[in-house]
Amino acid sequence: MKTNERGLRRLHPLDDALEAMYFGWRGMTREADQYLATLGLSRVHHRILYAIARREGITITDLLETLGVTKQALHRPMKQLIDGGYVVTERDPSRHRYKILALTPAGQAVEHRASSHEREVMRRAFEHVGHSGRDAWSAVMAAIARSGEGDSNTGQQR
C-alpha cells in the first residue's frame, strides 16, 4: 500500500481523491472558519447565512430543503443567528404559517466576509489550474452533488 506525504496509507485506489476533497475543503474554509470563530460562529452558521443571502424570501422549510438538514439540526444555530442579530424572521403575508428569513446588515457583512475568504482561495486555485482545470473540477463537483439527489447517470431517485 502506497503512503502519501501525509503518512496515510492508501486502502483503495480512490483514496487520493477522497483526501484531495477532505484536505482541499479544509484549505478552502480555514480562513473563513478562523474569522467566524472570532464571532463565536462556525461553519454551520456560515452555511445558513450563505443560503439566506442567495434566496430572497426563503422560508424555514426552504432552508431545511436547501441545506438538507432536519429542523432539530437547524434550530440551535438559527436561534444563535437570530439572537446575535444576524438573521430576522417575519411572517409571510400570503402564507401566515410560514416565516420568511432575511439577513440583517450584520448578517450580510459576516456572510460576505466569510464567503470572500473562500472565493479568494478558489480564485487562486483556478488561476493555477486554468480554464480546463476549472471546467473539470466543476464537472466532478456537479456529478458528486447529483449523487446525493438520485442516480447520477439517469437523474432517477434510488
mmCIF file of C-alpha atoms in Angstrom:
data_model
loop_
_atom_site.group_PDB
_atom_site.id
_atom_site.type_symbol
_atom_site.label_atom_id
_atom_site.label_comp_id
_atom_site.label_asym_id
_atom_site.label_seq_id
_atom_site.Cartn_x
_atom_site.Cartn_y
_atom_site.Cartn_z
ATOM 1 C CA MET A 1 0.000 0.000 0.000
ATOM 2 C CA LYS A 2 1.317 3.334 -1.085
ATOM 3 C CA THR A 3 1.789 6.046 1.538
ATOM 4 C CA ASN A 4 1.275 9.701 0.673
ATOM 5 C CA GLU A 5 3.011 12.790 2.039
ATOM 6 C CA ARG A 6 0.611 12.955 4.999
ATOM 7 C CA GLY A 7 1.572 9.464 6.101
ATOM 8 C CA LEU A 8 -1.839 7.998 5.258
ATOM 9 C CA ARG A 9 -1.976 4.538 3.723
ATOM 10 C CA ARG A 10 -3.939 4.041 0.532
ATOM 11 C CA LEU A 11 -6.560 1.398 1.226
ATOM 12 C CA HIS A 12 -8.392 1.994 -2.051
ATOM 13 C CA PRO A 13 -7.461 3.451 -5.458
ATOM 14 C CA LEU A 14 -9.828 6.403 -4.889
ATOM 15 C CA ASP A 15 -8.335 7.361 -1.522
ATOM 16 C CA ASP A 16 -6.242 10.082 -3.163
ATOM 17 C CA ALA A 17 -9.439 11.692 -4.494
ATOM 18 C CA LEU A 18 -11.083 11.482 -1.064
ATOM 19 C CA GLU A 19 -8.044 13.045 0.562
ATOM 20 C CA ALA A 20 -7.976 15.808 -2.046
ATOM 21 C CA MET A 21 -11.610 16.543 -1.166
ATOM 22 C CA TYR A 22 -11.045 16.479 2.609
ATOM 23 C CA PHE A 23 -7.845 18.485 2.653
ATOM 24 C CA GLY A 24 -8.992 20.799 -0.122
ATOM 25 C CA TRP A 25 -12.158 21.621 1.816
ATOM 26 C CA ARG A 26 -10.121 22.279 4.930
ATOM 27 C CA GLY A 27 -7.786 24.550 2.985
ATOM 28 C CA MET A 28 -10.669 26.447 1.417
ATOM 29 C CA THR A 29 -12.528 27.032 4.679
ATOM 30 C CA ARG A 30 -9.611 27.612 7.073
ATOM 31 C CA GLU A 31 -9.529 31.438 6.997
ATOM 32 C CA ALA A 32 -13.316 31.749 6.920
ATOM 33 C CA ASP A 33 -13.617 29.412 9.905
ATOM 34 C CA GLN A 34 -10.991 31.377 11.841
ATOM 35 C CA TYR A 35 -12.901 34.602 11.160
ATOM 36 C CA LEU A 36 -16.235 33.038 12.146
ATOM 37 C CA ALA A 37 -14.700 31.721 15.375
ATOM 38 C CA THR A 38 -13.814 35.284 16.422
ATOM 39 C CA LEU A 39 -17.569 35.946 16.393
ATOM 40 C CA GLY A 40 -18.493 32.744 18.206
ATOM 41 C CA LEU A 41 -19.831 31.288 14.952
ATOM 42 C CA SER A 42 -18.924 28.215 12.928
ATOM 43 C CA ARG A 43 -19.200 26.602 9.521
ATOM 44 C CA VAL A 44 -22.859 25.676 10.060
ATOM 45 C CA HIS A 45 -23.723 29.318 10.764
ATOM 46 C CA HIS A 46 -21.976 30.344 7.551
ATOM 47 C CA ARG A 47 -23.927 27.749 5.524
ATOM 48 C CA ILE A 48 -27.171 29.195 6.864
ATOM 49 C CA LEU A 49 -26.142 32.795 6.184
ATOM 50 C CA TYR A 50 -24.927 31.837 2.698
ATOM 51 C CA ALA A 51 -28.234 30.202 1.742
ATOM 52 C CA ILE A 52 -30.376 33.035 3.131
ATOM 53 C CA ALA A 53 -28.264 35.631 1.304
ATOM 54 C CA ARG A 54 -28.848 33.900 -2.006
ATOM 55 C CA ARG A 55 -32.590 33.299 -1.876
ATOM 56 C CA GLU A 56 -34.818 36.267 -1.227
ATOM 57 C CA GLY A 57 -37.955 35.326 0.688
ATOM 58 C CA ILE A 58 -36.577 31.969 1.814
ATOM 59 C CA THR A 59 -38.687 30.211 4.431
ATOM 60 C CA ILE A 60 -37.528 27.854 7.160
ATOM 61 C CA THR A 61 -38.897 24.946 5.103
ATOM 62 C CA ASP A 62 -36.988 26.118 2.019
ATOM 63 C CA LEU A 63 -33.820 26.474 4.082
ATOM 64 C CA LEU A 64 -34.194 22.968 5.511
ATOM 65 C CA GLU A 65 -34.530 21.565 1.988
ATOM 66 C CA THR A 66 -31.645 23.637 0.635
ATOM 67 C CA LEU A 67 -29.267 22.582 3.408
ATOM 68 C CA GLY A 68 -30.563 19.009 3.631
ATOM 69 C CA VAL A 69 -30.886 19.119 7.419
ATOM 70 C CA THR A 70 -33.625 18.469 9.965
ATOM 71 C CA LYS A 71 -35.496 21.064 11.996
ATOM 72 C CA GLN A 72 -33.672 19.807 15.066
ATOM 73 C CA ALA A 73 -30.268 20.311 13.429
ATOM 74 C CA LEU A 74 -31.187 23.822 12.272
ATOM 75 C CA HIS A 75 -32.849 25.026 15.474
ATOM 76 C CA ARG A 76 -29.846 25.847 17.656
ATOM 77 C CA PRO A 77 -27.611 27.599 15.084
ATOM 78 C CA MET A 78 -30.613 29.503 13.704
ATOM 79 C CA LYS A 79 -31.552 30.667 17.199
ATOM 80 C CA GLN A 80 -27.953 31.810 17.733
ATOM 81 C CA LEU A 81 -28.034 33.781 14.478
ATOM 82 C CA ILE A 82 -31.351 35.412 15.360
ATOM 83 C CA ASP A 83 -30.298 36.173 18.942
ATOM 84 C CA GLY A 84 -26.954 37.504 17.667
ATOM 85 C CA GLY A 85 -28.686 39.944 15.341
ATOM 86 C CA TYR A 86 -27.568 38.297 12.086
ATOM 87 C CA VAL A 87 -30.957 36.993 10.894
ATOM 88 C CA VAL A 88 -34.506 38.315 11.220
ATOM 89 C CA THR A 89 -37.782 36.490 10.674
ATOM 90 C CA GLU A 90 -41.150 37.813 9.634
ATOM 91 C CA ARG A 91 -44.436 36.173 8.795
ATOM 92 C CA ASP A 92 -45.108 35.593 5.117
ATOM 93 C CA PRO A 93 -48.023 37.956 4.356
ATOM 94 C CA SER A 94 -49.616 35.494 1.934
ATOM 95 C CA ARG A 95 -48.928 32.340 3.965
ATOM 96 C CA HIS A 96 -49.168 33.278 7.636
ATOM 97 C CA ARG A 97 -47.896 29.913 8.857
ATOM 98 C CA TYR A 98 -44.537 30.499 7.162
ATOM 99 C CA LYS A 99 -41.636 32.589 8.405
ATOM 100 C CA ILE A 100 -39.507 34.443 5.887
ATOM 101 C CA LEU A 101 -35.821 34.736 6.744
ATOM 102 C CA ALA A 102 -33.567 37.663 5.902
ATOM 103 C CA LEU A 103 -30.079 38.780 6.829
ATOM 104 C CA THR A 104 -29.573 41.907 8.860
ATOM 105 C CA PRO A 105 -26.778 44.264 7.799
ATOM 106 C CA ALA A 106 -24.560 42.475 10.348
ATOM 107 C CA GLY A 107 -25.515 39.100 8.864
ATOM 108 C CA GLN A 108 -24.786 40.369 5.359
ATOM 109 C CA ALA A 109 -21.357 41.583 6.467
ATOM 110 C CA VAL A 110 -20.447 38.273 8.136
ATOM 111 C CA GLU A 111 -21.650 36.226 5.169
ATOM 112 C CA HIS A 112 -19.796 38.441 2.713
ATOM 113 C CA ARG A 113 -16.516 38.348 4.609
ATOM 114 C CA ALA A 114 -16.561 34.589 5.237
ATOM 115 C CA SER A 115 -17.522 33.855 1.622
ATOM 116 C CA SER A 116 -14.883 36.291 0.362
ATOM 117 C CA HIS A 117 -12.179 34.278 2.131
ATOM 118 C CA GLU A 118 -13.394 31.131 0.381
ATOM 119 C CA ARG A 119 -13.797 32.806 -3.015
ATOM 120 C CA GLU A 120 -10.216 34.059 -2.828
ATOM 121 C CA VAL A 121 -8.913 30.532 -2.211
ATOM 122 C CA MET A 122 -10.990 29.295 -5.158
ATOM 123 C CA ARG A 123 -9.808 32.160 -7.380
ATOM 124 C CA ARG A 124 -6.150 31.378 -6.673
ATOM 125 C CA ALA A 125 -6.664 27.659 -7.279
ATOM 126 C CA PHE A 126 -8.492 28.233 -10.561
ATOM 127 C CA GLU A 127 -5.835 30.705 -11.643
ATOM 128 C CA HIS A 128 -3.276 27.962 -11.028
ATOM 129 C CA VAL A 129 -5.101 25.216 -12.981
ATOM 130 C CA GLY A 130 -6.570 27.328 -15.793
ATOM 131 C CA HIS A 131 -9.938 27.104 -17.520
ATOM 132 C CA SER A 132 -9.695 23.411 -18.362
ATOM 133 C CA GLY A 133 -8.890 22.567 -14.739
ATOM 134 C CA ARG A 134 -11.789 24.692 -13.522
ATOM 135 C CA ASP A 135 -14.162 23.056 -16.011
ATOM 136 C CA ALA A 136 -13.040 19.569 -14.960
ATOM 137 C CA TRP A 137 -13.383 20.428 -11.262
ATOM 138 C CA SER A 138 -16.858 21.877 -11.853
ATOM 139 C CA ALA A 139 -17.940 18.743 -13.727
ATOM 140 C CA VAL A 140 -16.704 16.465 -10.930
ATOM 141 C CA MET A 141 -18.386 18.570 -8.232
ATOM 142 C CA ALA A 142 -21.675 18.626 -10.191
ATOM 143 C CA ALA A 143 -21.573 14.831 -10.529
ATOM 144 C CA ILE A 144 -20.899 14.433 -6.807
ATOM 145 C CA ALA A 145 -23.735 16.845 -5.954
ATOM 146 C CA ARG A 146 -26.141 14.925 -8.210
ATOM 147 C CA SER A 147 -25.217 11.655 -6.495
ATOM 148 C CA GLY A 148 -26.978 12.918 -3.380
ATOM 149 C CA GLU A 149 -30.146 13.660 -5.353
ATOM 150 C CA GLY A 150 -30.549 10.347 -7.175
ATOM 151 C CA ASP A 151 -28.772 8.270 -9.762
ATOM 152 C CA SER A 152 -26.025 10.419 -11.298
ATOM 153 C CA ASN A 153 -26.454 8.792 -14.716
ATOM 154 C CA THR A 154 -30.221 8.925 -15.084
ATOM 155 C CA GLY A 155 -31.317 11.517 -12.557
ATOM 156 C CA GLN A 156 -33.751 8.975 -11.082
ATOM 157 C CA GLN A 157 -34.197 8.542 -7.363
ATOM 158 C CA ARG A 158 -32.547 5.470 -5.898
#
